[in-house]
Coordinates of C-alpha atoms in Angstrom, one line a residue:
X156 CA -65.9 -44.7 10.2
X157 CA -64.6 -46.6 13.4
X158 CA -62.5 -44.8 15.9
X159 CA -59.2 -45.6 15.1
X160 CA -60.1 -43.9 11.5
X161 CA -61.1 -40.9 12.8
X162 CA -58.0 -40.8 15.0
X163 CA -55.8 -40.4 12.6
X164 CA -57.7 -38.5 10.0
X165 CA -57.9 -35.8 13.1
X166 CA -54.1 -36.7 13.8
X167 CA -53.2 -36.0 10.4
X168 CA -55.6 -32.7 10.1
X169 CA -53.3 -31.7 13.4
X170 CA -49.9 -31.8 12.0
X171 CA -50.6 -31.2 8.3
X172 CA -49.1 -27.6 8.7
X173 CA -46.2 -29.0 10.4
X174 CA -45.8 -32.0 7.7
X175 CA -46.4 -28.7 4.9
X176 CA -43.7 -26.8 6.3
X177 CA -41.3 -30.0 6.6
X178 CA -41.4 -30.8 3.2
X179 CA -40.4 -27.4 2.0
X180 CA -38.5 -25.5 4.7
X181 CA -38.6 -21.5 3.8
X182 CA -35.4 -20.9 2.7
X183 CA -33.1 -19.1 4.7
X184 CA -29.9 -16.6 2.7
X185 CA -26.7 -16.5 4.5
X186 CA -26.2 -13.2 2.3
X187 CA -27.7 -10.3 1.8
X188 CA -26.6 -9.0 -2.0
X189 CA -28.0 -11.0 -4.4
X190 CA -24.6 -12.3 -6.6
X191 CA -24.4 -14.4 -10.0
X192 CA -21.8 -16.9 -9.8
X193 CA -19.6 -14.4 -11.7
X194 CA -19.5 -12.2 -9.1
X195 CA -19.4 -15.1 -6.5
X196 CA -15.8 -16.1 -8.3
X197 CA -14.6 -12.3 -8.1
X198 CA -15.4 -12.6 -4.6
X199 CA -13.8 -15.5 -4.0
X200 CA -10.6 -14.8 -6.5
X201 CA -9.6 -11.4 -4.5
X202 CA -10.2 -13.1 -1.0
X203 CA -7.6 -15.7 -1.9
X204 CA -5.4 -13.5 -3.5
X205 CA -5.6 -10.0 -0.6
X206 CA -3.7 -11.1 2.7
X207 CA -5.0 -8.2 4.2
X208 CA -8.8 -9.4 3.5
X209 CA -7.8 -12.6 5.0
X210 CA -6.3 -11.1 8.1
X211 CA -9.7 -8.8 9.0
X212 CA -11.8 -11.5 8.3
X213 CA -9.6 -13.6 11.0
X214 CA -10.0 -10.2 13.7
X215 CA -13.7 -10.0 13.0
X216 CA -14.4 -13.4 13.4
X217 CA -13.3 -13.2 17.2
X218 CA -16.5 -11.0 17.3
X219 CA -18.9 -12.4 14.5
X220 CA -19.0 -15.9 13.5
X221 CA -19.9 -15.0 9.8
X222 CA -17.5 -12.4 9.7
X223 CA -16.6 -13.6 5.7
X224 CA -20.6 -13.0 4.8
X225 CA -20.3 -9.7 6.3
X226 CA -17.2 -9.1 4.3
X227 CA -18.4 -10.9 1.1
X228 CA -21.6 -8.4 1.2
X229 CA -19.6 -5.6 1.5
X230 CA -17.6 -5.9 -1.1
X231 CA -20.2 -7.3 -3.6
X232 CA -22.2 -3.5 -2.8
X233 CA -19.4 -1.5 -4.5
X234 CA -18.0 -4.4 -7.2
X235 CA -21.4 -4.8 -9.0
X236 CA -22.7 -2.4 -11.5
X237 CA -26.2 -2.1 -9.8
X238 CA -26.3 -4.0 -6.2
X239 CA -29.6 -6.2 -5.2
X240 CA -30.2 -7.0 -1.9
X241 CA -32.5 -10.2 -0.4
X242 CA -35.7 -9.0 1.2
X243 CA -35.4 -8.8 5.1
X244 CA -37.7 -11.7 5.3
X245 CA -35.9 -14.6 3.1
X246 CA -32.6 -13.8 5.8
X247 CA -31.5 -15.9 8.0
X248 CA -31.9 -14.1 11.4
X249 CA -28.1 -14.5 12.1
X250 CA -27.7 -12.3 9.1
X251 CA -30.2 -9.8 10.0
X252 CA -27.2 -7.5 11.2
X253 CA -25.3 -7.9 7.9
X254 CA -28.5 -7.0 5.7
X255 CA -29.1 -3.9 8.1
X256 CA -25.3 -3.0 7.4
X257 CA -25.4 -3.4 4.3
X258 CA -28.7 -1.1 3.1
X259 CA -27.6 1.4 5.5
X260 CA -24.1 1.1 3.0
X261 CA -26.2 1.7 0.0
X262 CA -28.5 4.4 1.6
X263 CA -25.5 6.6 2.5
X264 CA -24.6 9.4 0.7
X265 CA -21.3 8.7 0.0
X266 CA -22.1 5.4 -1.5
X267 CA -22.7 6.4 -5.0
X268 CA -19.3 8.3 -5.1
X269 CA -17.5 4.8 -3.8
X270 CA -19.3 3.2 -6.4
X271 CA -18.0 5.2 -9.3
X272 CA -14.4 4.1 -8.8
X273 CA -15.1 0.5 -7.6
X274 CA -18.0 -1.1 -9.7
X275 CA -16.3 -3.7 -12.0
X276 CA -12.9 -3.1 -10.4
X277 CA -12.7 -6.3 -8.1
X278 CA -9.3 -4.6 -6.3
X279 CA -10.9 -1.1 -5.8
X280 CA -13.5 -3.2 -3.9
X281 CA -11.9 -5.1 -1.9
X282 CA -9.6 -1.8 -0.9
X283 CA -12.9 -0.4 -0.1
X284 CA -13.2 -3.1 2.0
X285 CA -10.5 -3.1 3.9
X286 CA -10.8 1.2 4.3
X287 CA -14.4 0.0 6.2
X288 CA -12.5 -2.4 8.3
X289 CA -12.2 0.5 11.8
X290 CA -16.1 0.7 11.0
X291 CA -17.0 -2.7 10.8
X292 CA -14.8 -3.4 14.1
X293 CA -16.7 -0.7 16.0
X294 CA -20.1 -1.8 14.5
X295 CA -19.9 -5.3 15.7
X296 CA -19.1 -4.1 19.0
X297 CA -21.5 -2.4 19.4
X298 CA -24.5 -4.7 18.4
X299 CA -23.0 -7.6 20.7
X300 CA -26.9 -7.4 21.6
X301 CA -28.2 -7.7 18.5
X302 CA -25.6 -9.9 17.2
X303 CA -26.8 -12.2 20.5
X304 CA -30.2 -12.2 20.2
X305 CA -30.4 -12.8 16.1
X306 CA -27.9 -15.9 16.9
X307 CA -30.5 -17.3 19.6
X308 CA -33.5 -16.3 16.9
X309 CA -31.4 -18.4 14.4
X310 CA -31.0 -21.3 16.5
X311 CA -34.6 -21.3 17.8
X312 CA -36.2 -21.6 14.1
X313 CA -33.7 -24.2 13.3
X314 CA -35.1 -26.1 16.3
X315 CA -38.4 -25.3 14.7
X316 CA -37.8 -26.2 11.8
X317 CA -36.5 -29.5 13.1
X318 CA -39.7 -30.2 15.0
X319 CA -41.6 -29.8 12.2
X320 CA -39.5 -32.7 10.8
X321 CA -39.8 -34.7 13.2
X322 CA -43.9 -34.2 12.6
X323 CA -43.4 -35.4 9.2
X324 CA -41.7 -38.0 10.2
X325 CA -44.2 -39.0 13.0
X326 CA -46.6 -38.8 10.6
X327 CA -44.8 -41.2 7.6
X328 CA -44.2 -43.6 10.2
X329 CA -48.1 -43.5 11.4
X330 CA -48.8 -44.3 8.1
X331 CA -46.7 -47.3 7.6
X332 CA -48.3 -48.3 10.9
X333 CA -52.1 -48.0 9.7
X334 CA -53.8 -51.2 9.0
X335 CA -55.9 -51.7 5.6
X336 CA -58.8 -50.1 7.4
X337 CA -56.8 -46.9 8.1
X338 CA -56.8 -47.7 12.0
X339 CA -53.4 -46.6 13.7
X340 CA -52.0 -48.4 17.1
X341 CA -52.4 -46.1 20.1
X342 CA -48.9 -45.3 20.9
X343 CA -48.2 -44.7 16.8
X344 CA -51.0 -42.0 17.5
X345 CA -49.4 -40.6 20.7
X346 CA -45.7 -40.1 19.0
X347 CA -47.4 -38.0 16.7
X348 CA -49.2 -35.7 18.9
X349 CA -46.0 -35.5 20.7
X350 CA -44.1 -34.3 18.1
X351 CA -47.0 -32.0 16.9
X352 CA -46.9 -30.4 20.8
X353 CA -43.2 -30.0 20.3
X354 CA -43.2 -28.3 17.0
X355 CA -45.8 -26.0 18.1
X356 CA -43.8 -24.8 21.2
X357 CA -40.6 -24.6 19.2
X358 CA -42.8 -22.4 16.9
X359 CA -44.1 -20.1 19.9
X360 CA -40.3 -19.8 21.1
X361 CA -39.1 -18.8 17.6
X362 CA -42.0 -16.2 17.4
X363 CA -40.2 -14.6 20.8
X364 CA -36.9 -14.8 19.8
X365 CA -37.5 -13.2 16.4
X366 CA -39.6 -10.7 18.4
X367 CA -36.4 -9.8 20.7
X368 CA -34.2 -10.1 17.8
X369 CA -36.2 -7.4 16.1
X370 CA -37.0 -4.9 18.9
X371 CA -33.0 -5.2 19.5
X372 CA -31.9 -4.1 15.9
X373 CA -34.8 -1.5 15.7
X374 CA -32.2 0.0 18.6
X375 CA -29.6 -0.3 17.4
X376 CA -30.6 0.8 13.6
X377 CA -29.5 4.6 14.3
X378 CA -25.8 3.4 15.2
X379 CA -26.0 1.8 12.5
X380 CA -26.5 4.0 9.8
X381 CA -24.1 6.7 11.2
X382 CA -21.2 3.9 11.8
X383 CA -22.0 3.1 7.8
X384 CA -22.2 6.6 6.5
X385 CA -18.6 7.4 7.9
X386 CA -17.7 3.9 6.4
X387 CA -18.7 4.7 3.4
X388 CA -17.3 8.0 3.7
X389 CA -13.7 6.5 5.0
X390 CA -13.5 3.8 1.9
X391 CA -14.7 6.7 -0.7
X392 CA -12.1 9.1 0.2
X393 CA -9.4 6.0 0.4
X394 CA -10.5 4.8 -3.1
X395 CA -10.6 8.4 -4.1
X396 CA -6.9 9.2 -3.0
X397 CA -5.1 6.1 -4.3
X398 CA -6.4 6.7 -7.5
X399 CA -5.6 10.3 -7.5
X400 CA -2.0 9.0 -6.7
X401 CA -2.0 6.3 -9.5
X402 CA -2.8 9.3 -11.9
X403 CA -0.5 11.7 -10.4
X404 CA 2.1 8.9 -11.0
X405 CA 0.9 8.5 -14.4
X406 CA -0.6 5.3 -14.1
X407 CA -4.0 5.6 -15.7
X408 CA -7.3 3.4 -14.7
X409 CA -6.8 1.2 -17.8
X410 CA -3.0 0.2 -16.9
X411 CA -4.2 -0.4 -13.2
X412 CA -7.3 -2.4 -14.0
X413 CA -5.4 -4.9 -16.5
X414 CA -2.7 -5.5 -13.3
X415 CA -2.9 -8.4 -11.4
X416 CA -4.4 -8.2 -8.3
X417 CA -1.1 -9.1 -6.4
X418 CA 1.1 -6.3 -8.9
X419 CA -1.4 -3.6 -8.4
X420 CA -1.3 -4.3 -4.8
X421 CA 2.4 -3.8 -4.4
X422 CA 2.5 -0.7 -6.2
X423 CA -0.2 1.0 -4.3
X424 CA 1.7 0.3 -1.4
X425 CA 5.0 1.7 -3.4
X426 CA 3.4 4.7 -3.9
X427 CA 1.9 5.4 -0.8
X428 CA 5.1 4.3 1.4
X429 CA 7.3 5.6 -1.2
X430 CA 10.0 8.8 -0.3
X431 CA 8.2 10.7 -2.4
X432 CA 5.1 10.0 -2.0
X433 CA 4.0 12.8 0.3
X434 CA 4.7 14.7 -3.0
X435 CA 1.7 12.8 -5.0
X436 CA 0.1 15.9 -5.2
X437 CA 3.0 18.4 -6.6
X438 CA 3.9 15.9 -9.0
X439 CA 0.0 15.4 -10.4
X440 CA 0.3 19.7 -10.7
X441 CA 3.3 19.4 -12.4
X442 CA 2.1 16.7 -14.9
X443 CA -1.0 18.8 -15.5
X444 CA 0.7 22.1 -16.0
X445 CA 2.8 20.2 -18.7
X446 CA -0.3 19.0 -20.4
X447 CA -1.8 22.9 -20.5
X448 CA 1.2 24.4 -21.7
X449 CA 1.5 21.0 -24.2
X450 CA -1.8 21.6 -25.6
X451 CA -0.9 25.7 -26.1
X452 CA 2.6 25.2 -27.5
X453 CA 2.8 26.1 -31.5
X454 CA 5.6 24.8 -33.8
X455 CA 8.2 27.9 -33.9
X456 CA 6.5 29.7 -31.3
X457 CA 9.1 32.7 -30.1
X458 CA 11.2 32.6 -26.7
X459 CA 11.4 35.2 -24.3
X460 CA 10.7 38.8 -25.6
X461 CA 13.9 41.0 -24.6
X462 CA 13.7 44.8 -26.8
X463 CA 13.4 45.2 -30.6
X464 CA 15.4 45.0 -33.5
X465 CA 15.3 45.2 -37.5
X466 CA 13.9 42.7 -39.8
X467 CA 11.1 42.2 -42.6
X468 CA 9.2 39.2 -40.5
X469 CA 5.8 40.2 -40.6
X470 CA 4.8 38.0 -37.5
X471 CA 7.3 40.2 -34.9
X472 CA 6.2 43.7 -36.3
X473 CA 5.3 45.6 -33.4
X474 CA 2.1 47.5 -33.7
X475 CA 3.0 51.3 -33.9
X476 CA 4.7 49.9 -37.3
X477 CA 1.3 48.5 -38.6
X478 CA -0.5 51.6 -37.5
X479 CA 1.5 53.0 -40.9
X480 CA -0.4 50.6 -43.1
X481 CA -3.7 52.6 -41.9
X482 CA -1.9 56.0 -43.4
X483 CA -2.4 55.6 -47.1
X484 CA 0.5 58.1 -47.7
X485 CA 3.1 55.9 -45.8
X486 CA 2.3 52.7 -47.5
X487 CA 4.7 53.1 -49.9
X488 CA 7.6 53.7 -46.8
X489 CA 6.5 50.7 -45.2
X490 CA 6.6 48.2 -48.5
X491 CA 10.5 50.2 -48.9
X492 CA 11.1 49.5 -44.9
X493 CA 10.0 46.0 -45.6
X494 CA 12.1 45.2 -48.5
X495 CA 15.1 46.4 -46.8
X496 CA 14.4 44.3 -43.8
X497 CA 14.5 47.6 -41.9
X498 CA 11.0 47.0 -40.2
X499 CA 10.8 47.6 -36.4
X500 CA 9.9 44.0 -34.9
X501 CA 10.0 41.9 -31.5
X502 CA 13.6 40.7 -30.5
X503 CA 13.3 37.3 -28.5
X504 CA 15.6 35.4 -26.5
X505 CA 15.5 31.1 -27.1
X506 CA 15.0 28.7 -29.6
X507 CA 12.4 29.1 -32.0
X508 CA 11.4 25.5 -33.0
X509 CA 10.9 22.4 -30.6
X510 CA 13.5 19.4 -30.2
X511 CA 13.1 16.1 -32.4
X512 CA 16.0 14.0 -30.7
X513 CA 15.8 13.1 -27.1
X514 CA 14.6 14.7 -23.5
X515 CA 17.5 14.5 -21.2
X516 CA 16.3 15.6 -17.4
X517 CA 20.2 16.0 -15.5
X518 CA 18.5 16.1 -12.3
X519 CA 21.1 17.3 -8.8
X520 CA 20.6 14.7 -6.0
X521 CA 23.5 16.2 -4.2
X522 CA 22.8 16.3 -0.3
X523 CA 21.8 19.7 -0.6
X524 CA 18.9 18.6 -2.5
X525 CA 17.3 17.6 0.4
X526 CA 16.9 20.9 2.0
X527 CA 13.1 22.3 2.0
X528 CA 11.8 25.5 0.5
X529 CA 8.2 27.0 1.2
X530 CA 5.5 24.5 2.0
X531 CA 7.9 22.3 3.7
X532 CA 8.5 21.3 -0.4
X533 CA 12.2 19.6 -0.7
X534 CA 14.6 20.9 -4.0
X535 CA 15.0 17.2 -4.9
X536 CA 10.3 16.9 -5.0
X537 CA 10.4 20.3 -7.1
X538 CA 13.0 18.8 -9.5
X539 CA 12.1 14.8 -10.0
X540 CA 8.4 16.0 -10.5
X541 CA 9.6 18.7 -13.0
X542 CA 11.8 15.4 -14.3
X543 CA 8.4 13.5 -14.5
X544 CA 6.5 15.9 -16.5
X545 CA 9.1 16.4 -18.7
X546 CA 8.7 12.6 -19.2
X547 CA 5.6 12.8 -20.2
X548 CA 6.3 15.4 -22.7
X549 CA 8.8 13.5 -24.5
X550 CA 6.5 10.6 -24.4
X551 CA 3.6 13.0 -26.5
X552 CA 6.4 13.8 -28.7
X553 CA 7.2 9.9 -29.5
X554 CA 11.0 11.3 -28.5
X555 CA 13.0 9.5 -26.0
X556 CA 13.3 10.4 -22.6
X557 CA 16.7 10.0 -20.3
X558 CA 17.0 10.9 -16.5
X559 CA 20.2 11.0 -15.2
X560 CA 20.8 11.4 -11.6
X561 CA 24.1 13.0 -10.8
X562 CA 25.5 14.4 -7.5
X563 CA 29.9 14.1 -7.4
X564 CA 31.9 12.8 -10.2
X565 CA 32.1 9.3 -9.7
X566 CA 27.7 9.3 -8.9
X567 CA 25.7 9.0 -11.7
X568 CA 22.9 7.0 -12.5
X569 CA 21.2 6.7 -16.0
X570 CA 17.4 5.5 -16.5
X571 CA 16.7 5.5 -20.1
X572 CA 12.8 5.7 -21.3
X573 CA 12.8 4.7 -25.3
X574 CA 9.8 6.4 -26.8
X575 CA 8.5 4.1 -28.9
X576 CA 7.3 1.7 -26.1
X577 CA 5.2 2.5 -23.2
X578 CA 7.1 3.6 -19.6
X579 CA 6.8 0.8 -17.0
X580 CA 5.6 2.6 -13.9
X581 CA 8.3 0.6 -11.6
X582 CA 10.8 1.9 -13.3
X583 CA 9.6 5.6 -13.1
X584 CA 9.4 5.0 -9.3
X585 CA 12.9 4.1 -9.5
X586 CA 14.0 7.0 -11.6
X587 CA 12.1 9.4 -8.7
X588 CA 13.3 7.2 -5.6
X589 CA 16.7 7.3 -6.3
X590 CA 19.3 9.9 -4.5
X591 CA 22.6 9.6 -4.7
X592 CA 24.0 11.8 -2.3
X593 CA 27.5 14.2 -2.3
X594 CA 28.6 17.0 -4.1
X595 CA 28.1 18.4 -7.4
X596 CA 29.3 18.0 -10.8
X597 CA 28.3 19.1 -13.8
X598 CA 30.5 17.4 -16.8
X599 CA 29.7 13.9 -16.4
X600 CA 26.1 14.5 -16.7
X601 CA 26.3 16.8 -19.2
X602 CA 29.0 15.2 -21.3
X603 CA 26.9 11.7 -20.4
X604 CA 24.2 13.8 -21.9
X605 CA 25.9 14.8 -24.6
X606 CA 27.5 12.0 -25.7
X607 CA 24.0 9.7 -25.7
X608 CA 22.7 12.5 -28.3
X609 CA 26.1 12.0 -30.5
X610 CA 24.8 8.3 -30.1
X611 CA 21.5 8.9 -31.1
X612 CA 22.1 11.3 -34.1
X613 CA 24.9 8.3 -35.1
X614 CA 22.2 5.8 -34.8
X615 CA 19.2 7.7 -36.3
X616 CA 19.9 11.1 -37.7
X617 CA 18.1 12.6 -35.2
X618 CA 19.2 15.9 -34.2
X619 CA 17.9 18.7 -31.8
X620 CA 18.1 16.9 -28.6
X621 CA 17.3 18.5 -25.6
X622 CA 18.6 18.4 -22.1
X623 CA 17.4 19.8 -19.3
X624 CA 20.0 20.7 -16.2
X625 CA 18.3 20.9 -12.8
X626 CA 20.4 21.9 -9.9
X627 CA 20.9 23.8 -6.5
X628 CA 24.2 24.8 -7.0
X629 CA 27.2 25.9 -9.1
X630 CA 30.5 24.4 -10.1
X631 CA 33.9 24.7 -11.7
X632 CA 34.3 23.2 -15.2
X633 CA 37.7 23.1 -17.4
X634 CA 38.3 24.7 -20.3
X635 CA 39.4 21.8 -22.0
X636 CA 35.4 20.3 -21.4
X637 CA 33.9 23.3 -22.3
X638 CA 35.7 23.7 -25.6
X639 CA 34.2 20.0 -26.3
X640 CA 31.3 20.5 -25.2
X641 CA 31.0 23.6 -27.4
X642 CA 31.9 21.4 -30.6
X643 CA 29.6 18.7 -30.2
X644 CA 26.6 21.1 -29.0
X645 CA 27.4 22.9 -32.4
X646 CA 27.4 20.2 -34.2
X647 CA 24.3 18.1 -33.0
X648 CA 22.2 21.5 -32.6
X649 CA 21.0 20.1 -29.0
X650 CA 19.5 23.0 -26.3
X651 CA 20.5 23.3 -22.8
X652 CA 17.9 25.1 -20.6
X653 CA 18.7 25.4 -16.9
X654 CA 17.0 25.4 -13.6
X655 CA 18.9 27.0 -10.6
X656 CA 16.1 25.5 -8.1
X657 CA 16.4 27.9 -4.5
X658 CA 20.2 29.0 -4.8
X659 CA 21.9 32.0 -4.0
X660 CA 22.4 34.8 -6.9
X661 CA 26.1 34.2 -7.5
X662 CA 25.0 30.6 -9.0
X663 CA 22.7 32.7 -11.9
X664 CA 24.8 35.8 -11.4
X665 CA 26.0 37.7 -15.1
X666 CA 29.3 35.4 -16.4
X667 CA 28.2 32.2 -13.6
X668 CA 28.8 29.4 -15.2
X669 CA 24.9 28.0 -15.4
X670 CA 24.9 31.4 -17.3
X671 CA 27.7 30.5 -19.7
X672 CA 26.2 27.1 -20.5
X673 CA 22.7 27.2 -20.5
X674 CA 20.6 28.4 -23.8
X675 CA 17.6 29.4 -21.2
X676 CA 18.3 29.8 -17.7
X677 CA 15.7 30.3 -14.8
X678 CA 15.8 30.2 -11.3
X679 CA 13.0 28.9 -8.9
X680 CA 12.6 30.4 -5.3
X681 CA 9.2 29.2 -4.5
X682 CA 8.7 25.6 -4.5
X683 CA 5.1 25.2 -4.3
X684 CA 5.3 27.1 -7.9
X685 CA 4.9 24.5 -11.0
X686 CA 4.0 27.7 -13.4
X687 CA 7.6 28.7 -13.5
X688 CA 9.1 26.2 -15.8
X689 CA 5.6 26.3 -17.9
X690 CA 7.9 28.3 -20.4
X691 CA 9.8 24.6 -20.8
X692 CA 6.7 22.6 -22.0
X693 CA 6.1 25.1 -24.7
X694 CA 9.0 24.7 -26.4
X695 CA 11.1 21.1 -25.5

């Protein structure tokens, strides 16, 4: 074999690991969860669709130049059902610092309670997201360092692998240059030993930066995890309280998950920026005090036990008259005692049976309404989530529900809820957001009220409303109405139980005129309380 021959079989022996690693370059992932192109389209879906996402990408960005694969890793951990990240070594090292962030996510404690209200839901994600966004600010911050020295360790094995291109290429071209015996011109020979010489030094200077780049992280690994555990902590209890106010709203996960993304994003902020929103958690008590006392309630189930009188129902005796049954001898007396309806037995005060026509909630948004009892709890909270729970219950019972907000004579507002179509939640929010304002008047609701029941009963035969009068205060109505409203409340067989909500004993007083109108009649002093209309659920 001549010289030349042996040049470049030694030449090509030199740079065959360079011309190896330029024909298949390792790969390098720009992110660290490993997504299906299903979840690639979620991700891509809720980014176009959230403004908010946008706008912290934007913020981080002046910090991170892949800010959106941070982002897009982020929320992939808690969308998927079972998250898979990208070995370490497969990364590209400018993502080092989002595969750290990321396991550290999934290592925290309060990651697997995050996931359980996220995974599948592409806006619960993305809100957990944006709950992280503090965190993520703070975290890429504090690893300019690392954020520095993975960037230079990125660039420098791009250079490498560039130089190991350019060996390949030195090498193809030496090839083209070699003669039918093999032999290669001299400065063909040199170009390629060059370009080996550079690859090798761009190698040995993307050894040291990846070096740097690691010891760096390895510091700042312990920030790190603590910055991610409060993330995950901050996005868990974020997640965890908008869904507790979606439910305490009524809104159940089903509803919210078949919303479009821009819909369920404008209610959330509804509720939370909402007047009564502060009063998420009363109304979730009320609605869940309604459902007890719902699933206790028995057909015909007796009102509120006041002495004892005479009759022959067996279900009211009271027990020192079954005690007789035990003497042989007095058997005889009871079966005479019976017969003559002449037993001893429970007297109660209320309706006996529950309602089959409509719920009307008369709710008092007068201005004293606003006033505050115990707990810093406003009248007008107690009474719209006493409204909403009654709401529900008509909604269980397939009956209608009406609220009608009422403060002076010429105020009144009606929201009507038919029951044999589901409640849109916007328009609940607008039943509770309302308030009128002014004094107080009680015959337009009530004959409003009223007169809607006629309607109904007219319409559908359907007797044995309901209507439920909620107010702070008392006032004067004619004689002229009251005879009326007498006739018609006759007539239909309707109920009026009352709620006197914080007011001073003259408005309940013996002969008031809540007294005189109301069936039932209770008054509520502590407003934190939801167990004192329990009695309601039981029997409307």
């Amino acid at each position: 074999m001549d010289e030349e021959t042996e040049r470049l079989d030694a030449l090509t022996q030199q740079a065959g690991r360079w011309l190896a690693l330029s024909a298949s370059p390792a790969e390098r992932h720009t992110t660290a969860v490993v997504a299906g192109p299903y979840d690639r389209v979620a991700w891509r879906d809720v980014y176009a669709r959230s403004a908010a996402l946008r706008e912290l990408a934007a913020q981080l960005l002046t910090r991170h130049a892949h800010a959106p694969d941070l982002l897009a890793d982020v929320f992939l951990c808690a969308y998927q059902a079972a998250p898979r990240l990208r070995d370490s070594t497969v990364m590209a090292p400018s993502r080092l610092l989002h595969h750290q962030v990321v396991t550290a996510l999934t290592q925290s404690p309060g990651f697997s309670a995050l996931r359980r209200d996220t995974a599948g839901d592409a806006y619960a994600a993305a809100m957990a997201v944006l709950a992280q966004a503090s965190a993520l600010r703070g975290l890429l911050e504090r690893s300019r360092e690392v954020r520095e020295r993975t960037g230079r360790a990125d660039r420098a094995r791009q250079e490498a692998e560039a130089a190991a291109a350019a060996v390949g290429e030195a090498l193809r071209q030496a090839a083209e240059k070699a003669d039918g015996q093999g032999q290669v011109p001299a400065p063909v020979a040199a170009a390629v030993r060059r370009a080996v010489g550079v690859a090798e030094a761009a190698e040995d200077e993307a050894r040291r930066e990846d070096g740097a780049a690691a010891q760096a992280m390895a510091a700042a690994v312990p920030g790190i995890r603590s910055a991610a555990r409060n993330a995950a902590s901050a996005a868990a209890e974020a997640v965890r309280q908008e869904a507790a106010l979606m439910r305490a709203w009524g809104v159940d996960a089903g509803e919210t998950e078949r919303m479009p993304f821009e819909e369920r994003a404008r209610l959330a902020e509804r509720l939370r920026s909402g007047r009564l929103a502060r009063w998420a958690e009363l109304i979730g008590r009320f609605r869940q005090m309604a459902a007890s006392e719902r699933a206790r309630k028995v057909e015909h189930a007796t009102g509120e036990l006041v002495g004892v009188t005479l009759g022959d129902d067996l279900s009211r005796v009271i027990p020192s008259e079954l005690a007789v049954l035990g003497v042989p001898e007095l058997r005889a007396v009871f079966a005479a005692r019976y017969a003559a309806g002449e037993l001893m037995l429970y007297d109660s005060r209320g309706e006996q049976g529950t309602g089959r026509g409509a719920v009307i909630a008369c709710v008092d948004t007068s201005h004293s309404m606003y006033a505050e009892g115990p707990g810093g709890v406003t009248r007008e909270a107690w009474s719209k989530a006493c409204a909403l729970a009654l709401l529900d219950q008509a909604r269980h019972a397939g009956r209608d529900f009406v609220g009608i907000l009422f403060s002076a004579a010429d105020k009144l507002q009606v929201f009507r809820f038919p029951g044999d179509r589901p409640a849109r939640v916007t328009d609940v929010l607008d039943f509770a957001e309302t308030f009128l304002g002014g004094g107080t008047d009680f015959q337009r609701p009530l004959g409003t009220a009223a007169k809607m029941l006629e309607e109904e009963f007219d319409d559908a035969s359907r007797a044995r409303g309901d209507i439920v009068l909620i107010t702070d205060d008392a006032c004067e109505v004619s004689e002229t109405w009251t005879r009326l409203w007498n006739e018609i409340k006759r007539r239909l067989d309707f109920r009026l139980f009352g709620i006197a909500i914080a007011t001073p004993g003259t408005a309940t007083a013996s002969g008031s005129i809540l007294e005189s109108l109301c069936d039932n009649l209770r008054t509520v002093d502590d407003l934190t309380d939801v167990h004192r209309a329990a009695d309601l659920f039981r029997v409307i």
